[in-house]
Short mmCIF file of N, CA and C in Angstrom, two decimals:
data_model
loop_
_atom_site.label_atom_id
_atom_site.label_comp_id
_atom_site.label_asym_id
_atom_site.label_seq_id
_atom_site.Cartn_x
_atom_site.Cartn_y
_atom_site.Cartn_z
N UNK A 23 -11.54 35.97 53.94
CA UNK A 23 -12.33 34.70 54.60
C UNK A 23 -11.55 34.06 55.53
N UNK A 24 -11.92 33.67 56.63
CA UNK A 24 -11.04 32.81 57.49
C UNK A 24 -11.54 31.42 57.71
N UNK A 25 -10.88 30.50 57.47
CA UNK A 25 -11.29 28.95 57.95
C UNK A 25 -10.44 28.40 58.87
N UNK A 26 -11.22 27.74 59.88
CA UNK A 26 -10.51 27.08 61.06
C UNK A 26 -11.22 25.74 61.19
N UNK A 27 -10.44 24.92 61.91
CA UNK A 27 -10.88 23.63 62.13
C UNK A 27 -11.55 23.75 63.43
N UNK A 28 -12.78 23.13 63.68
CA UNK A 28 -13.61 22.98 64.91
C UNK A 28 -13.80 21.72 65.28
N UNK A 29 -12.97 21.25 66.57
CA UNK A 29 -13.01 19.99 67.08
C UNK A 29 -14.17 19.30 67.55
N UNK A 30 -15.06 18.65 67.31
CA UNK A 30 -16.21 17.86 67.88
C UNK A 30 -15.94 16.67 68.57
N UNK A 31 -16.70 15.90 69.27
CA UNK A 31 -16.21 14.91 69.98
C UNK A 31 -15.92 13.55 68.94
N UNK A 32 -16.75 13.70 67.81
CA UNK A 32 -16.62 12.57 66.83
C UNK A 32 -16.02 12.94 65.57
N UNK A 33 -15.70 14.29 65.26
CA UNK A 33 -15.52 14.67 63.97
C UNK A 33 -14.82 16.21 64.06
N UNK A 34 -14.35 16.33 63.04
CA UNK A 34 -13.63 17.79 62.78
C UNK A 34 -14.79 18.60 61.86
N UNK A 35 -15.24 19.79 62.12
CA UNK A 35 -16.09 20.48 61.28
C UNK A 35 -15.21 21.68 60.71
N UNK A 36 -15.64 22.26 59.77
CA UNK A 36 -15.05 23.58 59.28
C UNK A 36 -15.68 24.83 59.83
N UNK A 37 -14.99 25.83 60.33
CA UNK A 37 -15.69 26.99 60.58
C UNK A 37 -15.38 27.96 59.78
N UNK A 38 -16.03 28.91 59.30
CA UNK A 38 -15.79 30.05 58.44
C UNK A 38 -16.33 31.40 58.90
N UNK A 39 -15.44 32.37 58.71
CA UNK A 39 -15.73 33.74 59.18
C UNK A 39 -15.63 34.61 57.79
N UNK A 40 -16.38 35.27 57.36
CA UNK A 40 -16.43 36.10 56.22
C UNK A 40 -16.97 37.54 56.65
N UNK A 41 -15.87 38.43 56.67
CA UNK A 41 -16.19 39.74 56.93
C UNK A 41 -16.94 40.30 55.83
N UNK A 42 -18.24 41.13 56.30
CA UNK A 42 -19.24 41.63 55.34
C UNK A 42 -19.27 43.14 55.95
N UNK A 43 -18.37 43.92 55.87
CA UNK A 43 -18.29 45.36 56.27
C UNK A 43 -18.51 45.39 57.84
N UNK A 44 -19.51 45.88 58.31
CA UNK A 44 -19.57 46.02 59.65
C UNK A 44 -20.14 44.70 60.53
N UNK A 45 -20.36 43.72 59.62
CA UNK A 45 -20.80 42.33 60.27
C UNK A 45 -19.97 41.47 59.80
N UNK A 46 -19.91 40.05 60.32
CA UNK A 46 -19.30 38.91 59.96
C UNK A 46 -20.29 37.85 59.68
N UNK A 47 -20.17 37.03 58.54
CA UNK A 47 -21.04 36.00 58.07
C UNK A 47 -20.21 34.74 58.76
N UNK A 48 -20.85 34.14 59.76
CA UNK A 48 -20.17 32.97 60.54
C UNK A 48 -20.93 31.85 60.53
N UNK A 49 -20.28 30.62 60.30
CA UNK A 49 -20.83 29.21 60.33
C UNK A 49 -19.78 28.29 60.73
N UNK A 50 -20.46 27.10 61.23
CA UNK A 50 -19.59 25.78 61.19
C UNK A 50 -20.55 25.06 60.76
N UNK A 51 -19.76 24.08 59.72
CA UNK A 51 -20.29 23.13 58.75
C UNK A 51 -19.67 22.01 59.13
N UNK A 52 -20.50 20.97 59.22
CA UNK A 52 -20.15 19.46 59.31
C UNK A 52 -20.41 18.73 57.76
N UNK A 53 -20.08 17.54 58.04
CA UNK A 53 -20.40 16.82 56.70
C UNK A 53 -21.98 16.42 56.59
N UNK A 54 -22.79 16.85 57.60
CA UNK A 54 -24.23 16.68 57.59
C UNK A 54 -25.02 18.14 57.30
N UNK A 55 -24.65 19.14 58.18
CA UNK A 55 -25.36 20.04 58.26
C UNK A 55 -24.58 21.35 58.63
N UNK A 56 -25.28 22.52 59.13
CA UNK A 56 -24.58 23.70 59.65
C UNK A 56 -25.34 24.50 60.81
N UNK A 57 -24.48 25.07 61.73
CA UNK A 57 -25.14 25.87 62.63
C UNK A 57 -24.37 27.18 62.30
N UNK A 58 -25.14 28.39 62.11
CA UNK A 58 -24.57 29.56 61.56
C UNK A 58 -25.30 30.87 62.28
N UNK A 59 -24.74 32.05 62.05
CA UNK A 59 -25.22 33.27 62.63
C UNK A 59 -26.60 33.52 62.15
N UNK A 60 -27.20 34.50 62.65
CA UNK A 60 -28.71 34.96 62.22
C UNK A 60 -28.68 35.43 60.84
N UNK A 61 -27.80 35.60 59.96
CA UNK A 61 -27.67 35.78 58.50
C UNK A 61 -28.38 34.62 57.85
N UNK A 62 -28.13 33.56 58.41
CA UNK A 62 -28.64 32.27 57.41
C UNK A 62 -30.16 32.04 57.50
N UNK A 63 -30.73 31.75 56.37
CA UNK A 63 -32.21 31.36 56.29
C UNK A 63 -32.07 29.89 56.29
N UNK A 64 -32.29 29.38 57.44
CA UNK A 64 -32.30 27.92 57.82
C UNK A 64 -33.58 27.33 57.14
N UNK A 65 -34.79 28.05 56.87
CA UNK A 65 -36.04 27.57 56.21
C UNK A 65 -35.57 27.37 54.79
N UNK A 66 -35.00 28.13 54.39
CA UNK A 66 -34.59 28.03 52.82
C UNK A 66 -33.87 26.93 52.59
N UNK A 67 -32.67 26.61 53.66
CA UNK A 67 -31.90 25.37 53.61
C UNK A 67 -32.66 24.12 53.62
N UNK A 68 -33.79 24.13 54.46
CA UNK A 68 -34.74 23.09 54.53
C UNK A 68 -35.35 22.57 53.34
N UNK A 69 -35.60 23.48 52.25
CA UNK A 69 -36.04 23.08 50.82
C UNK A 69 -34.94 22.44 50.20
N UNK A 70 -33.81 22.26 50.57
CA UNK A 70 -32.80 21.51 50.11
C UNK A 70 -32.52 20.12 51.01
N UNK A 71 -33.34 19.94 51.85
CA UNK A 71 -33.06 18.86 52.85
C UNK A 71 -31.87 18.91 53.41
N UNK A 72 -31.59 20.07 53.92
CA UNK A 72 -30.20 20.43 54.46
C UNK A 72 -30.31 20.94 55.85
N UNK A 73 -29.86 19.96 56.90
CA UNK A 73 -30.11 20.46 58.32
C UNK A 73 -29.45 21.52 58.66
N UNK A 74 -30.06 22.53 59.13
CA UNK A 74 -29.58 23.83 59.72
C UNK A 74 -30.08 24.41 60.81
N UNK A 75 -29.26 25.19 61.73
CA UNK A 75 -29.77 25.99 62.83
C UNK A 75 -29.04 27.28 62.93
N UNK A 76 -29.63 28.18 63.43
CA UNK A 76 -29.00 29.47 63.61
C UNK A 76 -29.08 29.81 65.22
N UNK A 77 -27.91 30.58 65.54
CA UNK A 77 -27.93 30.87 66.98
C UNK A 77 -27.86 32.34 67.23
N UNK A 78 -28.19 32.81 68.33
CA UNK A 78 -28.02 34.16 68.99
C UNK A 78 -27.02 34.07 69.81
N UNK A 79 -26.24 35.18 70.06
CA UNK A 79 -25.22 35.42 70.73
C UNK A 79 -25.49 35.04 72.34
N UNK A 80 -24.74 34.31 73.15
CA UNK A 80 -24.75 34.06 74.55
C UNK A 80 -24.36 35.12 75.30
N UNK A 81 -23.60 36.19 74.63
CA UNK A 81 -23.07 37.38 75.25
C UNK A 81 -22.56 38.42 74.10
N UNK A 82 -22.88 39.38 74.26
CA UNK A 82 -22.60 40.65 73.23
C UNK A 82 -23.43 40.63 72.17
N UNK A 83 -23.30 41.62 71.32
CA UNK A 83 -24.41 42.13 70.47
C UNK A 83 -24.52 41.19 69.30
N UNK A 84 -23.38 40.62 68.89
CA UNK A 84 -23.59 39.79 67.54
C UNK A 84 -22.66 38.38 67.57
N UNK A 85 -22.87 37.68 66.69
CA UNK A 85 -21.87 36.40 66.44
C UNK A 85 -20.73 37.27 65.59
N UNK A 86 -19.58 36.89 66.19
CA UNK A 86 -18.31 37.37 65.39
C UNK A 86 -17.37 36.19 64.94
N UNK A 87 -17.32 35.32 66.04
CA UNK A 87 -16.14 34.25 65.70
C UNK A 87 -17.00 32.78 65.65
N UNK A 88 -16.04 31.99 65.19
CA UNK A 88 -16.63 30.48 65.44
C UNK A 88 -16.74 30.13 66.83
N UNK A 89 -16.03 30.54 67.93
CA UNK A 89 -16.20 30.32 69.09
C UNK A 89 -17.69 30.97 69.80
N UNK A 90 -18.24 31.99 69.00
CA UNK A 90 -19.49 32.38 69.26
C UNK A 90 -20.63 31.49 68.93
N UNK A 91 -20.25 30.86 67.89
CA UNK A 91 -21.21 29.95 67.15
C UNK A 91 -21.34 28.97 68.24
N UNK A 92 -20.32 28.22 68.73
CA UNK A 92 -20.27 27.21 69.86
C UNK A 92 -20.84 27.54 71.00
N UNK A 93 -20.86 28.71 71.57
CA UNK A 93 -21.29 29.05 72.70
C UNK A 93 -22.71 29.80 72.61
N UNK A 94 -23.13 30.08 71.49
CA UNK A 94 -24.57 30.63 71.03
C UNK A 94 -25.52 29.87 71.60
N UNK A 95 -26.52 30.38 71.56
CA UNK A 95 -27.97 29.69 71.75
C UNK A 95 -28.68 29.36 70.53
N UNK A 96 -29.08 28.17 70.38
CA UNK A 96 -29.93 27.92 69.04
C UNK A 96 -31.28 28.72 69.33
N UNK A 97 -31.62 29.48 68.22
CA UNK A 97 -32.89 30.27 68.28
C UNK A 97 -33.73 29.89 67.03
N UNK A 98 -33.38 29.14 66.03
CA UNK A 98 -34.08 28.71 64.88
C UNK A 98 -33.64 27.60 64.43
N UNK A 99 -34.49 26.52 64.12
CA UNK A 99 -34.09 25.16 63.68
C UNK A 99 -35.06 24.83 62.64
N UNK A 100 -34.32 24.25 61.27
CA UNK A 100 -35.24 23.77 60.35
C UNK A 100 -35.49 22.35 60.72
N UNK A 101 -36.53 21.68 59.66
CA UNK A 101 -37.07 20.15 59.84
C UNK A 101 -35.77 19.35 59.91
N UNK A 102 -35.02 19.20 58.80
CA UNK A 102 -33.76 18.49 58.87
C UNK A 102 -33.01 18.18 60.18
N UNK A 103 -32.72 19.67 60.90
CA UNK A 103 -31.98 19.74 62.06
C UNK A 103 -32.87 19.04 63.25
N UNK A 104 -34.20 19.36 63.25
CA UNK A 104 -35.06 18.95 64.37
C UNK A 104 -34.99 17.33 64.10
N UNK A 105 -35.04 16.68 63.15
CA UNK A 105 -35.06 15.36 62.83
C UNK A 105 -33.57 14.69 63.48
N UNK A 106 -32.62 15.51 63.72
CA UNK A 106 -31.77 15.03 64.19
C UNK A 106 -31.47 15.29 65.76
N UNK A 107 -32.49 15.87 66.37
CA UNK A 107 -32.41 16.14 67.73
C UNK A 107 -32.16 17.62 68.33
N UNK A 108 -32.02 18.35 67.19
CA UNK A 108 -31.50 19.82 67.49
C UNK A 108 -33.10 20.57 68.11
N UNK A 109 -32.85 21.39 69.15
CA UNK A 109 -33.88 22.06 69.55
C UNK A 109 -33.56 23.41 70.00
N UNK A 110 -34.37 24.51 70.15
CA UNK A 110 -34.01 25.81 70.73
C UNK A 110 -33.70 25.75 71.77
N UNK A 111 -32.74 26.55 72.38
CA UNK A 111 -32.42 26.68 73.71
C UNK A 111 -31.00 25.93 73.90
N UNK A 112 -30.59 24.85 73.14
CA UNK A 112 -29.29 24.39 73.15
C UNK A 112 -28.08 25.18 72.68
N UNK A 113 -26.96 24.67 72.95
CA UNK A 113 -25.98 25.67 72.60
C UNK A 113 -25.52 25.10 71.14
N UNK A 114 -24.88 26.00 70.39
CA UNK A 114 -24.33 25.86 69.26
C UNK A 114 -23.45 24.43 68.96
N UNK A 115 -22.54 24.32 70.23
CA UNK A 115 -21.77 23.29 70.18
C UNK A 115 -22.66 21.74 70.39
N UNK A 116 -23.58 22.00 71.18
CA UNK A 116 -24.54 20.73 71.41
C UNK A 116 -25.21 20.32 70.06
N UNK A 117 -25.59 21.51 69.28
CA UNK A 117 -26.41 21.01 67.94
C UNK A 117 -25.22 20.42 66.99
N UNK A 118 -24.10 20.97 67.15
CA UNK A 118 -23.15 20.48 66.20
C UNK A 118 -22.65 18.95 66.53
N UNK A 119 -22.63 18.59 67.55
CA UNK A 119 -22.53 17.36 68.01
C UNK A 119 -23.50 16.30 67.48
N UNK A 120 -24.84 17.01 67.12
CA UNK A 120 -25.87 16.16 66.71
C UNK A 120 -25.83 16.04 64.97
N UNK A 121 -25.05 16.79 64.43
CA UNK A 121 -24.86 16.98 63.04
C UNK A 121 -23.54 16.13 62.37
#
């Protein structure tokens, strides 16, 4: 597992890359919620009142790095994330700035 610091405008988040065979499980987590790759079930996280969104790659076939999370396009948002202003179509970095 790789852990990196992701610098946002008002805080530092933790980025994680976990190799899972042919794919990586990738997320950036703030003190409030997370933006992750397509493997995350953001609806399930909503049942814990945990704001979460997932991204699709802006380029390439899949999310591989935390930079891919930042440049990725939000494709699914749970209620907790929506209440913080996160919407489909924004970048992962824009969403993280709201968490």
